[in-house]
Structure formats: structure tokens, C-alpha cells
Short mmCIF file of C-alpha atoms and ligand atoms in Angstrom, two decimals:
data_model
loop_
_atom_site.label_atom_id
_atom_site.label_comp_id
_atom_site.label_asym_id
_atom_site.label_seq_id
_atom_site.Cartn_x
_atom_site.Cartn_y
_atom_site.Cartn_z
CA MET O 1 3.46 10.75 30.42
CA TYR O 2 0.84 12.41 28.21
CA LYS O 3 -2.63 12.82 29.75
CA TYR O 4 -4.54 10.62 27.25
CA LYS O 5 -3.80 6.90 27.02
CA VAL O 6 -4.42 5.31 23.63
CA SER O 7 -5.51 1.82 22.65
CA ILE O 8 -4.72 0.64 19.13
CA LEU O 9 -6.99 -2.16 17.97
CA GLY O 10 -5.16 -3.92 15.15
CA THR O 11 -1.40 -4.34 14.78
CA GLY O 12 -0.73 -4.18 11.03
CA PHE O 13 1.29 -1.44 9.31
CA ILE O 14 -0.93 1.44 10.47
CA GLY O 15 -1.56 0.13 13.98
CA LEU O 16 1.93 -0.93 14.96
CA CYS O 17 3.72 2.03 13.37
CA SER O 18 1.38 4.40 15.23
CA ALA O 19 1.73 2.45 18.47
CA ALA O 20 5.54 2.54 18.26
CA CYS O 21 5.72 6.24 17.29
CA PHE O 22 3.16 7.36 19.90
CA SER O 23 4.85 5.49 22.75
CA ASN O 24 8.23 6.84 21.67
CA LYS O 25 6.78 10.30 22.28
CA GLY O 26 5.72 9.61 25.88
CA ILE O 27 2.16 8.42 25.17
CA LYS O 28 0.94 5.29 26.98
CA VAL O 29 -0.23 2.81 24.33
CA LEU O 30 -2.08 -0.45 24.73
CA ALA O 31 -2.06 -2.25 21.41
CA SER O 32 -4.35 -5.23 20.98
CA THR O 33 -4.38 -8.25 18.69
CA HIS O 34 -6.02 -11.66 18.87
CA ASN O 35 -2.79 -13.20 17.60
CA GLU O 36 -0.91 -14.34 20.73
CA LYS O 37 2.36 -14.93 18.90
CA LYS O 38 2.31 -11.40 17.51
CA ALA O 39 1.47 -9.92 20.91
CA LYS O 40 4.40 -11.75 22.47
CA LEU O 41 6.81 -10.52 19.80
CA ILE O 42 5.65 -6.93 20.30
CA ASN O 43 5.96 -7.28 24.09
CA ASP O 44 9.49 -8.63 23.58
CA GLY O 45 10.27 -5.48 21.58
CA LYS O 46 10.39 -7.28 18.23
CA ALA O 47 8.63 -6.06 15.09
CA PRO O 48 6.46 -8.96 13.83
CA PHE O 49 6.95 -7.90 10.17
CA PHE O 50 9.59 -5.97 8.25
CA GLU O 51 9.05 -2.27 7.78
CA ALA O 52 11.89 0.24 7.40
CA ASN O 53 12.82 1.85 10.77
CA LEU O 54 10.05 0.14 12.74
CA GLN O 55 12.46 -2.10 14.66
CA GLU O 56 14.69 0.90 15.43
CA ILE O 57 11.73 2.83 16.92
CA MET O 58 10.70 -0.25 18.91
CA ASP O 59 14.30 -0.55 20.19
CA ASP O 60 14.17 3.09 21.31
CA VAL O 61 10.88 2.50 23.10
CA LYS O 62 12.27 -0.60 24.82
CA LYS O 63 15.34 1.31 25.94
CA ASN O 64 13.73 4.55 27.06
CA ASN O 65 10.02 3.99 27.60
CA SER O 66 9.49 0.25 27.86
CA ASP O 67 6.38 0.51 30.04
CA LEU O 68 4.66 2.80 27.52
CA LEU O 69 4.06 0.17 24.82
CA GLN O 70 2.23 -2.99 25.75
CA CYS O 71 0.35 -5.42 23.56
CA LEU O 72 -2.72 -7.24 24.92
CA THR O 73 -4.87 -9.97 23.45
CA ASP O 74 -7.90 -8.49 25.15
CA PRO O 75 -9.37 -5.49 23.29
CA VAL O 76 -12.06 -4.89 25.92
CA LYS O 77 -9.38 -4.43 28.58
CA ALA O 78 -7.36 -2.20 26.22
CA VAL O 79 -10.37 0.07 25.70
CA LEU O 80 -11.27 0.16 29.40
CA GLU O 81 -7.77 1.22 30.42
CA THR O 82 -7.39 4.03 27.89
CA ASP O 83 -9.08 7.31 26.82
CA ILE O 84 -8.85 7.08 23.04
CA SER O 85 -9.28 3.90 20.96
CA MET O 86 -8.11 3.71 17.36
CA ILE O 87 -9.49 1.04 15.04
CA THR O 88 -6.68 0.00 12.67
CA GLN O 89 -8.03 -3.31 11.40
CA GLY O 90 -7.70 -4.48 7.79
CA THR O 91 -10.57 -4.05 5.33
CA PRO O 92 -9.80 -6.73 2.71
CA MET O 93 -11.46 -7.22 -0.67
CA ARG O 94 -14.22 -9.83 -0.85
CA ASP O 95 -14.44 -12.29 -3.77
CA ASP O 96 -16.99 -9.97 -5.40
CA LYS O 97 -14.42 -7.13 -4.98
CA SER O 98 -16.51 -5.18 -2.48
CA ILE O 99 -15.13 -4.27 0.94
CA ASP O 100 -15.09 -6.80 3.77
CA LEU O 101 -15.95 -4.93 6.97
CA GLY O 102 -15.90 -8.07 9.14
CA PHE O 103 -12.91 -7.05 11.28
CA ILE O 104 -14.30 -3.53 11.75
CA GLU O 105 -17.62 -4.97 12.86
CA SER O 106 -16.14 -7.37 15.41
CA THR O 107 -13.88 -4.64 16.80
CA ALA O 108 -16.88 -2.31 17.15
CA ARG O 109 -18.61 -5.08 19.15
CA GLU O 110 -15.63 -5.37 21.47
CA ILE O 111 -15.60 -1.60 21.98
CA GLY O 112 -19.35 -1.73 22.70
CA GLU O 113 -18.77 -4.39 25.37
CA ALA O 114 -16.12 -2.21 26.99
CA LEU O 115 -18.15 1.01 26.91
CA LYS O 116 -21.11 -0.79 28.51
CA THR O 117 -19.20 -0.75 31.77
CA LYS O 118 -17.37 2.54 31.36
CA ASP O 119 -18.87 5.84 32.52
CA LYS O 120 -16.07 8.18 31.46
CA TYR O 121 -16.15 9.86 28.02
CA HIS O 122 -14.16 7.81 25.48
CA LEU O 123 -13.09 8.71 21.96
CA ILE O 124 -13.26 6.14 19.15
CA VAL O 125 -11.25 6.84 15.99
CA VAL O 126 -11.62 4.77 12.81
CA ARG O 127 -8.33 4.85 10.93
CA SER O 128 -8.93 1.88 8.62
CA THR O 129 -10.03 2.61 5.06
CA VAL O 130 -13.83 2.26 5.07
CA VAL O 131 -16.55 3.20 2.57
CA PRO O 132 -18.59 6.33 3.37
CA GLY O 133 -21.16 5.76 6.07
CA THR O 134 -19.28 2.96 7.85
CA THR O 135 -18.08 4.96 10.85
CA ARG O 136 -21.51 6.39 11.64
CA ASN O 137 -23.82 3.60 10.49
CA LEU O 138 -21.80 0.51 11.35
CA VAL O 139 -19.23 1.37 14.03
CA GLY O 140 -21.32 4.00 15.84
CA LYS O 141 -24.54 1.99 15.68
CA ILE O 142 -22.99 -1.29 16.89
CA ILE O 143 -21.33 0.47 19.83
CA THR O 144 -24.67 2.12 20.74
CA GLU O 145 -26.60 -1.14 20.39
CA ILE O 146 -24.25 -3.01 22.71
CA SER O 147 -23.33 -0.30 25.21
CA GLY O 148 -26.52 1.73 25.24
CA LYS O 149 -24.34 4.86 24.92
CA GLU O 150 -24.84 7.66 22.39
CA PRO O 151 -22.14 8.97 20.00
CA GLY O 152 -21.58 12.69 20.45
CA LYS O 153 -22.88 12.47 24.00
CA ASP O 154 -21.40 9.57 25.94
CA PHE O 155 -18.58 8.80 23.54
CA GLY O 156 -16.77 10.61 20.74
CA LEU O 157 -16.49 9.27 17.21
CA CYS O 158 -13.94 10.30 14.58
CA MET O 159 -12.71 9.06 11.24
CA GLN O 160 -9.09 9.82 10.41
CA PRO O 161 -7.88 8.33 7.13
CA GLU O 162 -4.31 7.11 6.94
CA PHE O 163 -2.11 7.71 3.91
CA LEU O 164 1.07 5.79 4.71
CA ALA O 165 2.83 3.84 1.98
CA GLU O 166 4.72 0.60 2.65
CA GLY O 167 8.42 1.10 3.15
CA ARG O 168 7.68 4.66 4.30
CA SER O 169 5.23 3.86 7.10
CA ILE O 170 7.35 5.33 9.91
CA GLU O 171 8.37 8.39 7.91
CA ASP O 172 4.74 8.95 6.86
CA THR O 173 3.50 8.44 10.44
CA LEU O 174 6.00 10.96 11.82
CA HIS O 175 5.79 13.52 9.02
CA PRO O 176 2.39 13.44 7.30
CA ASP O 177 1.56 16.19 4.79
CA ARG O 178 -1.92 16.70 6.27
CA ILE O 179 -4.17 15.29 8.95
CA VAL O 180 -7.81 14.76 8.06
CA ILE O 181 -10.22 14.58 10.99
CA GLY O 182 -13.85 13.70 10.43
CA GLY O 183 -15.92 14.08 13.58
CA VAL O 184 -19.46 13.14 14.59
CA ASP O 185 -19.48 16.42 16.55
CA LYS O 186 -17.12 19.24 17.51
CA ARG O 187 -16.06 17.75 20.83
CA SER O 188 -14.85 14.50 19.21
CA GLY O 189 -12.80 16.33 16.58
CA ASP O 190 -11.40 18.77 19.17
CA MET O 191 -10.15 15.92 21.36
CA LEU O 192 -8.39 14.19 18.45
CA GLN O 193 -6.93 17.48 17.24
CA GLU O 194 -5.60 18.19 20.75
CA PHE O 195 -3.98 14.76 20.76
CA TYR O 196 -2.24 15.39 17.44
CA GLU O 197 -1.19 18.89 18.49
CA TYR O 198 0.69 17.22 21.33
CA PHE O 199 2.09 14.41 19.18
CA TYR O 200 3.19 16.47 16.18
CA GLY O 201 4.08 19.78 17.85
CA ASP O 202 6.10 21.95 15.45
CA HIS O 203 5.51 19.63 12.49
CA LEU O 204 1.98 21.07 12.29
CA GLN O 205 3.43 24.32 10.94
CA ASN O 206 3.83 22.44 7.64
CA CYS O 207 0.93 20.06 8.02
CA PRO O 208 -2.64 21.40 7.99
CA ILE O 209 -5.33 19.72 10.05
CA LEU O 210 -8.53 19.51 8.01
CA ARG O 211 -11.80 19.17 9.90
CA MET O 212 -14.91 17.74 8.24
CA ASN O 213 -17.71 15.26 8.84
CA LEU O 214 -17.24 11.50 9.06
CA GLU O 215 -18.36 10.65 5.54
CA SER O 216 -16.21 13.31 3.85
CA ALA O 217 -13.16 12.02 5.74
CA GLU O 218 -13.94 8.46 4.64
CA LEU O 219 -14.17 9.61 1.01
CA VAL O 220 -10.89 11.58 1.16
CA LYS O 221 -8.95 8.31 1.44
CA TYR O 222 -10.63 6.83 -1.63
CA GLY O 223 -10.18 10.14 -3.46
CA ASN O 224 -6.49 9.91 -2.74
CA ASN O 225 -5.87 6.31 -3.77
CA CYS O 226 -8.12 6.55 -6.82
CA LEU O 227 -6.30 9.65 -8.08
CA LEU O 228 -2.89 8.04 -7.58
CA SER O 229 -4.05 4.89 -9.41
CA THR O 230 -5.56 7.08 -12.13
CA LYS O 231 -2.27 8.93 -12.59
CA ILE O 232 -0.49 5.60 -13.10
CA SER O 233 -3.06 4.29 -15.59
CA TYR O 234 -3.01 7.64 -17.37
CA ALA O 235 0.79 7.39 -17.70
CA ASN O 236 0.40 3.82 -18.95
CA GLU O 237 -2.20 4.87 -21.51
CA PHE O 238 0.16 7.57 -22.76
CA ALA O 239 2.95 4.97 -22.85
CA ASN O 240 0.74 3.04 -25.24
CA PHE O 241 0.23 6.22 -27.31
CA ALA O 242 4.00 6.79 -27.30
CA GLU O 243 4.53 3.30 -28.71
CA LEU O 244 2.42 4.26 -31.75
CA VAL O 245 5.13 6.69 -32.89
CA PRO O 246 8.82 5.79 -33.33
CA ASN O 247 11.25 7.46 -30.94
CA VAL O 248 8.71 9.10 -28.68
CA ASP O 249 9.78 8.43 -25.10
CA ILE O 250 7.11 8.25 -22.38
CA ALA O 251 9.62 9.14 -19.66
CA GLN O 252 10.40 12.44 -21.42
CA VAL O 253 6.72 13.09 -22.14
CA MET O 254 5.70 12.61 -18.49
CA ALA O 255 8.64 14.73 -17.30
CA GLY O 256 7.26 17.49 -19.52
CA VAL O 257 3.71 17.03 -18.26
CA GLY O 258 4.69 16.75 -14.59
CA LEU O 259 6.37 20.15 -14.49
CA ASP O 260 3.06 21.96 -14.97
CA TYR O 261 2.51 23.93 -11.75
CA ARG O 262 -0.98 22.46 -11.48
CA LEU O 263 0.32 18.89 -11.50
CA ASN O 264 3.40 17.14 -10.18
CA SER O 265 5.59 14.46 -11.66
CA ARG O 266 5.01 11.83 -8.96
CA PHE O 267 3.09 8.68 -9.88
CA LEU O 268 3.51 9.33 -13.60
CA ASN O 269 5.99 6.48 -14.12
CA ALA O 270 4.64 4.18 -16.80
CA GLY O 271 5.31 0.50 -16.30
CA VAL O 272 3.87 -2.96 -15.95
CA GLY O 273 1.15 -1.69 -13.61
CA PHE O 274 0.38 -0.98 -9.99
CA GLY O 275 -0.02 -3.55 -7.24
CA GLY O 276 -0.01 -3.51 -3.47
CA SER O 277 -2.46 -3.89 -0.65
CA CYS O 278 -4.40 -0.68 -1.27
CA PHE O 279 -4.86 0.44 -4.84
CA HIS O 280 -6.81 -2.55 -6.20
CA LYS O 281 -8.70 -3.05 -2.98
CA ASP O 282 -9.70 0.58 -2.59
CA VAL O 283 -10.49 1.34 -6.22
CA ASN O 284 -12.64 -1.81 -6.37
CA ALA O 285 -14.28 -1.06 -3.00
CA ILE O 286 -15.41 2.46 -3.87
CA LYS O 287 -16.48 1.31 -7.34
CA ALA O 288 -18.61 -1.48 -5.83
CA TRP O 289 -19.94 0.91 -3.17
CA SER O 290 -21.01 3.53 -5.74
CA LYS O 291 -22.63 0.81 -7.85
CA SER O 292 -24.60 -0.37 -4.83
CA LYS O 293 -25.92 3.21 -4.60
CA GLY O 294 -26.91 3.24 -8.29
CA TYR O 295 -23.88 5.00 -9.80
CA THR O 296 -21.54 3.16 -12.15
CA SER O 297 -17.99 4.55 -12.32
CA ARG O 298 -16.63 4.55 -15.86
CA LEU O 299 -13.35 6.19 -14.85
CA LEU O 300 -12.38 3.60 -12.25
CA GLU O 301 -13.36 0.73 -14.54
CA ALA O 302 -10.90 2.12 -17.09
CA VAL O 303 -8.17 2.65 -14.48
CA LEU O 304 -8.34 -1.03 -13.48
CA GLY O 305 -8.67 -2.27 -17.06
CA ILE O 306 -5.63 -0.33 -18.27
CA ASN O 307 -3.65 -1.65 -15.31
CA ASP O 308 -4.56 -5.28 -16.01
CA ASP O 309 -3.74 -4.84 -19.69
CA GLN O 310 -0.18 -3.71 -18.97
CA ALA O 311 0.68 -7.27 -17.87
CA ILE O 312 -0.65 -8.62 -21.16
CA HIS O 313 1.11 -5.86 -23.05
CA ILE O 314 4.56 -6.69 -21.68
CA VAL O 315 4.11 -10.32 -22.78
CA ASP O 316 3.03 -9.08 -26.24
CA MET O 317 6.21 -7.00 -26.38
CA ALA O 318 8.28 -10.05 -25.49
CA GLU O 319 6.64 -12.07 -28.28
CA GLU O 320 7.29 -9.26 -30.78
CA LEU O 321 10.94 -9.59 -29.84
CA VAL O 322 11.28 -13.36 -29.61
CA GLY O 323 8.35 -14.86 -31.51
CA LYS O 324 6.07 -17.33 -29.72
CA LEU O 325 7.26 -17.79 -26.14
CA ALA O 326 5.73 -21.25 -25.70
CA GLY O 327 8.52 -23.79 -25.19
CA LYS O 328 11.07 -21.10 -24.30
CA LYS O 329 12.65 -20.29 -20.96
CA VAL O 330 11.50 -16.92 -19.60
CA THR O 331 13.00 -14.95 -16.69
CA LEU O 332 11.21 -12.48 -14.43
CA LEU O 333 13.46 -10.02 -12.62
CA GLY O 334 11.50 -8.80 -9.60
CA LEU O 335 8.35 -10.32 -8.12
CA ALA O 336 7.34 -7.96 -5.27
CA PHE O 337 4.72 -5.29 -6.02
CA LYS O 338 7.37 -2.60 -5.56
CA PRO O 339 11.02 -2.45 -4.46
CA GLY O 340 11.85 -2.41 -0.75
CA THR O 341 9.24 -4.94 0.29
CA ASP O 342 8.52 -8.67 0.16
CA ASP O 343 4.82 -7.92 -0.24
CA MET O 344 3.24 -9.81 -3.14
CA ARG O 345 -0.33 -8.54 -2.81
CA GLU O 346 -1.74 -7.77 -6.28
CA ALA O 347 1.83 -7.68 -7.65
CA ALA O 348 2.12 -7.26 -11.44
CA SER O 349 4.31 -10.38 -11.51
CA ILE O 350 1.26 -12.51 -10.67
CA ARG O 351 -0.65 -11.21 -13.71
CA VAL O 352 2.41 -11.60 -15.96
CA VAL O 353 2.98 -15.22 -14.86
CA ASP O 354 -0.70 -16.04 -15.46
CA GLU O 355 -0.49 -14.51 -18.95
CA LEU O 356 2.68 -16.48 -19.75
CA LEU O 357 1.02 -19.71 -18.59
CA LYS O 358 -2.03 -18.93 -20.74
CA ARG O 359 0.30 -18.71 -23.74
CA GLY O 360 1.81 -22.08 -22.99
CA VAL O 361 5.06 -20.95 -21.35
CA THR O 362 5.94 -23.53 -18.73
CA ASP O 363 9.61 -22.81 -18.11
CA ILE O 364 9.44 -19.61 -16.05
CA ILE O 365 12.04 -18.61 -13.49
CA GLY O 366 11.80 -15.59 -11.20
CA TYR O 367 14.18 -13.83 -8.88
CA ASP O 368 13.46 -11.20 -6.26
CA PRO O 369 15.96 -9.91 -3.70
CA LYS O 370 13.35 -10.09 -0.92
CA ALA O 371 10.12 -11.66 -2.14
CA ASN O 372 11.09 -15.16 -3.31
CA GLU O 373 9.47 -16.83 -0.29
CA THR O 374 6.29 -14.76 -0.29
CA ALA O 375 6.07 -15.23 -4.06
CA GLU O 376 6.23 -18.98 -3.59
CA VAL O 377 3.38 -18.82 -1.08
CA GLU O 378 1.37 -16.79 -3.63
CA MET O 379 2.25 -18.58 -6.88
CA GLY O 380 3.56 -22.00 -5.79
CA ASP O 381 5.02 -24.06 -8.61
CA LYS O 382 3.73 -21.87 -11.45
CA LEU O 383 7.40 -20.86 -11.74
CA LYS O 384 10.83 -21.68 -10.34
CA TYR O 385 12.59 -19.34 -7.92
CA ALA O 386 16.24 -18.45 -8.49
CA LYS O 387 18.59 -17.57 -5.64
CA SER O 388 20.52 -15.00 -7.67
CA ILE O 389 20.34 -12.90 -10.81
CA THR O 390 22.91 -15.20 -12.43
CA GLU O 391 20.82 -18.28 -11.77
CA ALA O 392 17.71 -16.49 -13.07
CA LEU O 393 19.36 -15.42 -16.34
CA ASN O 394 21.23 -18.65 -16.98
CA ASP O 395 20.10 -20.26 -20.24
CA SER O 396 17.09 -17.95 -20.50
CA GLU O 397 15.68 -16.83 -23.84
CA CYS O 398 13.80 -13.74 -22.68
CA THR O 399 13.93 -11.56 -19.54
CA LEU O 400 11.09 -9.36 -18.33
CA LEU O 401 12.03 -6.67 -15.81
CA ILE O 402 9.06 -6.40 -13.44
CA THR O 403 10.23 -4.66 -10.22
CA GLU O 404 12.77 -1.84 -10.20
CA TRP O 405 15.14 -3.05 -7.44
CA ASP O 406 18.48 -1.19 -7.27
CA GLU O 407 20.46 -4.37 -7.94
CA PHE O 408 18.76 -4.75 -11.33
CA LYS O 409 19.57 -1.13 -12.23
CA LYS O 410 23.28 -1.97 -12.05
CA LEU O 411 23.09 -4.64 -14.76
CA THR O 412 24.76 -3.87 -18.10
CA PRO O 413 23.89 -5.21 -21.57
CA ASP O 414 26.92 -7.51 -21.20
CA ASP O 415 25.46 -9.15 -18.09
CA PHE O 416 22.42 -10.24 -20.12
CA LYS O 417 24.51 -11.19 -23.15
CA LYS O 418 26.95 -13.30 -21.16
CA GLN O 419 24.40 -15.17 -19.07
CA MET O 420 21.34 -15.68 -21.26
CA LYS O 421 21.00 -18.20 -24.06
CA THR O 422 19.52 -15.42 -26.22
CA PRO O 423 19.68 -12.00 -24.58
CA ASN O 424 16.17 -10.63 -25.23
CA LEU O 425 15.15 -8.03 -22.66
CA VAL O 426 11.88 -6.19 -22.00
CA ASP O 427 12.15 -3.31 -19.53
CA GLY O 428 8.80 -3.13 -17.76
CA ARG O 429 9.82 -0.25 -15.47
CA ARG O 430 12.01 1.94 -17.68
CA ILE O 431 15.16 1.52 -15.56
CA TYR O 432 17.62 1.00 -18.43
CA ASP O 433 19.16 3.63 -20.69
CA TYR O 434 17.15 3.12 -23.86
CA GLU O 435 19.82 4.01 -26.41
CA LYS O 436 22.55 2.01 -24.69
CA PHE O 437 20.51 -1.16 -24.30
CA ASN O 438 18.73 -0.90 -27.64
CA ASN O 439 22.06 -0.63 -29.44
CA ALA O 440 23.52 -3.58 -27.55
CA LEU O 441 20.88 -6.31 -27.57
CA PRO O 442 17.32 -7.20 -28.67
CA PHE O 443 15.47 -4.79 -26.39
CA LYS O 444 12.02 -3.36 -25.81
CA ALA O 445 10.82 -0.92 -23.17
CA ILE O 446 7.38 0.25 -22.06
CA GLY O 447 6.54 3.57 -23.67
CA ARG O 448 9.08 3.70 -26.49
CA VAL O 449 9.78 2.06 -29.81
CA ASN O 450 12.81 2.68 -31.97
CA LEU O 451 12.99 3.48 -35.68
CA ASP O 452 13.83 0.32 -37.59
C1 UDX N 501 -0.28 3.26 -1.58
C2 UDX N 501 -0.42 4.79 -1.35
O1 UDX N 501 0.74 5.44 -1.86
C3 UDX N 501 -0.62 5.10 0.13
O2 UDX N 501 -0.86 6.50 0.30
C4 UDX N 501 -1.82 4.31 0.64
O3 UDX N 501 -2.03 4.59 2.04
C5 UDX N 501 -1.62 2.83 0.41
O4 UDX N 501 -1.40 2.59 -1.00
P1 UDX N 501 1.67 1.45 -1.38
O5 UDX N 501 0.68 0.48 -1.93
O6 UDX N 501 2.46 1.07 -0.20
O7 UDX N 501 0.93 2.83 -0.97
O8 UDX N 501 2.72 1.78 -2.54
P2 UDX N 501 3.02 2.92 -3.62
O9 UDX N 501 4.40 3.38 -3.40
O10 UDX N 501 1.96 3.95 -3.63
O11 UDX N 501 2.98 2.09 -4.99
C6 UDX N 501 1.84 1.37 -5.41
C7 UDX N 501 2.06 0.72 -6.75
O12 UDX N 501 2.06 1.69 -7.79
C8 UDX N 501 3.37 -0.07 -6.91
O13 UDX N 501 3.10 -1.31 -7.52
C9 UDX N 501 4.22 0.81 -7.81
O14 UDX N 501 5.13 0.06 -8.60
C10 UDX N 501 3.15 1.46 -8.68
N1 UDX N 501 3.58 2.74 -9.27
C11 UDX N 501 3.80 3.82 -8.45
C12 UDX N 501 3.70 2.87 -10.66
O15 UDX N 501 3.47 1.91 -11.42
N2 UDX N 501 4.06 4.09 -11.17
C13 UDX N 501 4.29 5.19 -10.38
O16 UDX N 501 4.59 6.26 -10.93
C14 UDX N 501 4.16 5.04 -8.98
#
């Protein structure tokens, strides 16, 4: 067993994927959650949510190292019995779109309680996404207030942003492209670096460890998510430019742009807009944070505005094809914010449904291979939920493709023609061959218009 034991405070995507991967590598992990049901599932070796390969790693741990992963409902105990504590709590968006640090604050209090009675040096690592200053001025200060201990002297304090994407959480945890370590002092950063040198071993030959201060590390995460969101809104803006000229194709344009050695082609896919648990939350959080410091971001305002407008734009495209949609039956193929997940947070489908309702469309039916149930929790009876593609298309007068699931990619123009009342199709993710579909049925696609 590795010399440092680790407590993971928070058992969401970041926390549980780390806990499972660490323990699978011979590290003793005490995870902690206040949710007793979740703790029991984890202790029974069951992943409490779906994430690719998580269950497999948990099965391996159960088979080979079952005593190395334990989940408690007592964070104070978890901290007391370990050497390193990682804070992996959520940082949701408040109603005013600023960051809600409530879970971070209460976890810092629990750590403070634990450190009050602990004499040995302990390292605290914030891995949640937090606005600059939070690790030092909130987490560090609360721990000091409660425990009477000093950061950089009695305990170590680091900030290590996490870049994992849903559906790739295990892969991203095992093979990151860099590790960013912000430290309150050298000793804190050295201890975390030593831990990762053990955990990653040879992988570090292709994965630099960057050392910096706490605030820079906090800002790296926002820099990352804001640039990715900006790339998407930039591609969407150019899709709108492309639609001003017949036969210009945004997919070809972005392929040409992305091959520049200074750029890359990832996150340049134009579409109906980004969703997910991070992009909106983080772009809004850093925007609100900078505003609170007296700086108004024009760039991020535009990134969010362009994204919101894509949902309106796809409905405009549908009306150009069909005429007024009010009174007609409309189908949404795909509801989740991206393929491979049932996550509905900030999904483009929500904005599209709201826009359809605003225009008086009441007969909306959606189908998603995985997200029907979560969509119903999110959107209730704003629409009906089909159990299959066939049911979704049946009798419909216009289909909007919202999420690029593989099963939708297999559909042919005939599938729409046979099953819909009038086979109007708008491709919101550019998954269909433009020429083929445009020649076969009334068709529109983001980022391209044909010559009439
Ligand atoms: C993202 C970041 O990728 C990850 O590093 C961070 O830690 C959390 O946020 P995630 O939200 O899981 O991860 O999904 P991602 O694959 O990044 O996609 C986000 C959204 O952008 C999806 O709605 C997707 O459809 C959209 N997207 C992505 C585009 O519209 N175009 C693209 O080219 C790429």
C-alpha cells in the first residue's frame, strides 16, 4: 500500500473517478459523502451513476483491493484517518449566475474540525472549480479559524484544477494531458507532486506537471473552459456567416481553419450550441466574478449570447422550411446535452423546446436513447417522450436533430420520408450528408444553404 492515504470529500464525477482509480493503484482511499444511500452503493462496489468504465474499475477494486476503497458519511473521520484530503464538491450556479461556494465552505469547516485535533502535517487539495482567491481566502481561512492551524506551516494547501469531460472521466483521470498544481508554498506542491509521480509513473513522460500559485491554478480551469466555449461560439458565428452565402459549408471551412499549426480542429463543430454541467456554469461564474471586481467581460457575454441564439436560429430555420410551426407536430431527435450521457444540464434541447413553446407549438415529441427519463424530470409535460425513433417521427411535420447519437447517424432520407407526415428535417449537428439529404427531402443544416 502506498505511504499516503487519501480522503476524497465529494463523490461526484471527479471524486468517485479519482477514488476508484487511486484505490485501483494501491492507494488507500476514504471517500466521504453525506448521502447514506450513495455511500452504501459505493461500499457494495456499485457505481451510483453511469460513467463509462467506472463500474469496471470499481469491479477491479472489489476483486483485487477491496479494503482500499471505503466510503464514509463522516468527513471528519475521513480527514483524521488520512494524509491528503481532496475537496471534490460541486460548485453550482446561483440564480444570479454567480458561483455557489456553499458546499466548499461546509467541507472546509469539516476539515477545520478534523485538523483541530490532528497534530500531524496534512495536505488539503481543492479540485473543484472555484473562482480565484477561494482556496486561500475561503478554504484556508475557514480551516485556520476553526483549527487554529496555519496553512504552509501546520497544513499544506493546494489547488489542482480538473479537466475531465463526461463520458471520458476515467480515461481523463488515468491519462491527463497535464497536471496543474497551485501551492500555498513549496512543501504543499512538492507533496502533491510526489503523490502524482507515484500514481502516474511513466505517463508523466507525456504529461507535464505545471507548478504555480493557488490563484493562477484556479484561473487555469476557467481559461480552459472559456476558450473551449469560445471556440464553439466562434464556429457557430462562422456558421451564421456561411449561411449568408449559398453553398459555403461551415464543416469544410472549420476543417480548413483547424489545420493551422497554431490551432487545432477540436471544438470547432458548429451546431445548436453547447450545454453540460461546466461551460455555462463556469463562463457565467468567471464573468460574474470579474464584474464583482470592476471588470466587465465583453467576450464572454458574446460567447453566451451566440450560444443561446443558436437554439432560436434552428427554430427559425425550421420555420423557413415549413412556414409557421404553431399547430404542427414537431420532433426532437436527441435531448441530452451530448451523446453518451443522460445528463440534461443546460442541454440545447431545453432552449429549443422553450423557443417552440414561445411560438405556439404545443405538439412536441422528443426521443433520446438514454435521456428520456432525465429529460422528463427537467422539462415535464412541455413535450411528449417517444420510446423509439419510429414513434418520434410518426405523423410529424418537422424534425430537429439536436444530439448527434450514433443511432441517428444511421437514418436515411427514406426513414424520414416513410415515417413523417411531411418529411422536413433540420440538422442541428451536421451529421447528415448535405447533398444526399438536400436532394431527397426538404432539408436545412446549420452552417450551409443551397443555391435555389
Ligand atoms: C467540458 C470540458 O470539455 C471539460 O474539460 C470540463 O472539465 C467540463 O466541461 P463536458 O461538459 O463533459 O466537458 O462535455 P464536452 O465534451 O466538452 O461538450 C460540451 C458541450 O459542447 C456539448 O454540449 C457539446 O455538444 C458541445 N460541443 C462540443 C459543440 O457544440 N461543438 C464542439 O465542437 C464540441
